[in-house]
Amino acid sequence: GCGIRTMGFFMVGNEGDTPDSVRKTIDFAKSLDLDFVQVCQVIAKPGTPLHRQISEATGVDLWKEHIRGNFLSRRLPTLWTGLTEAEIRALTQEFYFRFYFRPAAILKLLFRLRSWAEMRRYLRGGAKFIGQKLKFYAPVITDTQYAEDLLRQSADFLPAARSKQVAIVLPTYNEQKNIRPIVEKIRSVLPEAIIAIVDDNSPDGTGALAGELAAKDPAIRVVHRPKKDGLGTAYKQGFKFIIDNFDVEYIFSMDADLSHDPGYLPVFLHLGGFYDVVSGSRFFGRVSIKNRCLWRNLISKSSKWLINILLGVNLTDMTSGYRCYRTASLKKVDWEKIVSRGYAFQFEIAYMLKNNGAVIKEIPIRFVERTSGVSKISAAIFREAIFIVFRLCAQRIRGTGGKKRSKRG
């Protein structure tokens, strides 16, 4: 008609936003007869309820500092949403990609071109965007940027994290050089958290050192096991020990070899208010393990793809050991049905929790390869993992899915 072009304005990261709700908004935008869209990430504008919420929670008035010329070194936390900064950026990018890179939108732009200059502008913009998209989803290139951003953001949730009732389970076997540093790092973040060290009679004296730490700190408890019995059984025993002896709202699993940064604990707990399980992923978007060999990344990516197809869990990091569980979710687990003794425990419990109705959230974490001690992974652990995957797949096909069967049936 009048030749007037239309633009729609949308926001990502509103209160209550989830990846599904944002994608529904994208579908809505596609259904409208728009020429262009502008997608903004939600920020706390002055005078809004969000601005007052941020100011009260952080003690910082963002706009007042901006007017004074004091530039903040980091973004303030988005307390109103369970989406992370990395997810908001990714969903904003996905919004643009799905709106513009579809036949109807491309044909509409082509038919309304007014000059070659406009054509060149669209081509440059499209090429730049595709480059960004390919970079973001590069499957094997290591990049810790998103994980580093989340680690910095985590500090904003520290005051709230320290008010929660938390326990952390640390399985150990020959971690004598690492146990004191990891406990000290945890204590610097959560001074009052219960720390349950489950030691498999380590020949290097880890158990004795853990006992010395417990003697000085009543919130540290040590479960001494008579022999090396596997990571999976250590977690089972540690979780049950916490559930039976302490009244906590959240239980963490962590490695004791300093590969998991306790600095993420506050953001785990923040997201724990929205989800039943929060799992740290080394493969969220791109690999967040520095200097990792290409072939190891390929193995991790391909095995994750295969396990997800067989089990339907849909996690980017199936064997992550850095997780935050709501205690209420762990109390629903039938521990007798978990048979894995090694690293397969991680995807076996995730499979069971998901089939019990738990909602699992993944976040990117920076993973540091161990510098002290020796890795416990062996050929037997790999064989067990393969066996567990096909065992659970058979359960899924039969329809049992790890759920408890009703006695009434």
PDB file of C-alpha atoms in Angstrom, residues 12 34 59 145 169 252 275 296 301 397:
ATOM      1  CA  VAL A  12      14.615 -11.364  25.817  1.00  0.00           C
ATOM      2  CA  LEU A  34       6.946  -7.333   9.800  1.00  0.00           C
ATOM      3  CA  GLY A  59      23.567  -1.614  46.840  1.00  0.00           C
ATOM      4  CA  GLN A 145      34.408 -16.903  27.461  1.00  0.00           C
ATOM      5  CA  VAL A 169      29.878 -34.233  48.820  1.00  0.00           C
ATOM      6  CA  PHE A 252      26.321 -30.516  45.672  1.00  0.00           C
ATOM      7  CA  TYR A 275      15.258 -25.856  38.837  1.00  0.00           C
ATOM      8  CA  ARG A 296      39.169 -35.675  23.210  1.00  0.00           C
ATOM      9  CA  LYS A 301      30.856 -34.537  21.707  1.00  0.00           C
ATOM     10  CA  ILE A 397      12.277 -49.189  25.431  1.00  0.00           C
TER      11      ILE A 397
END
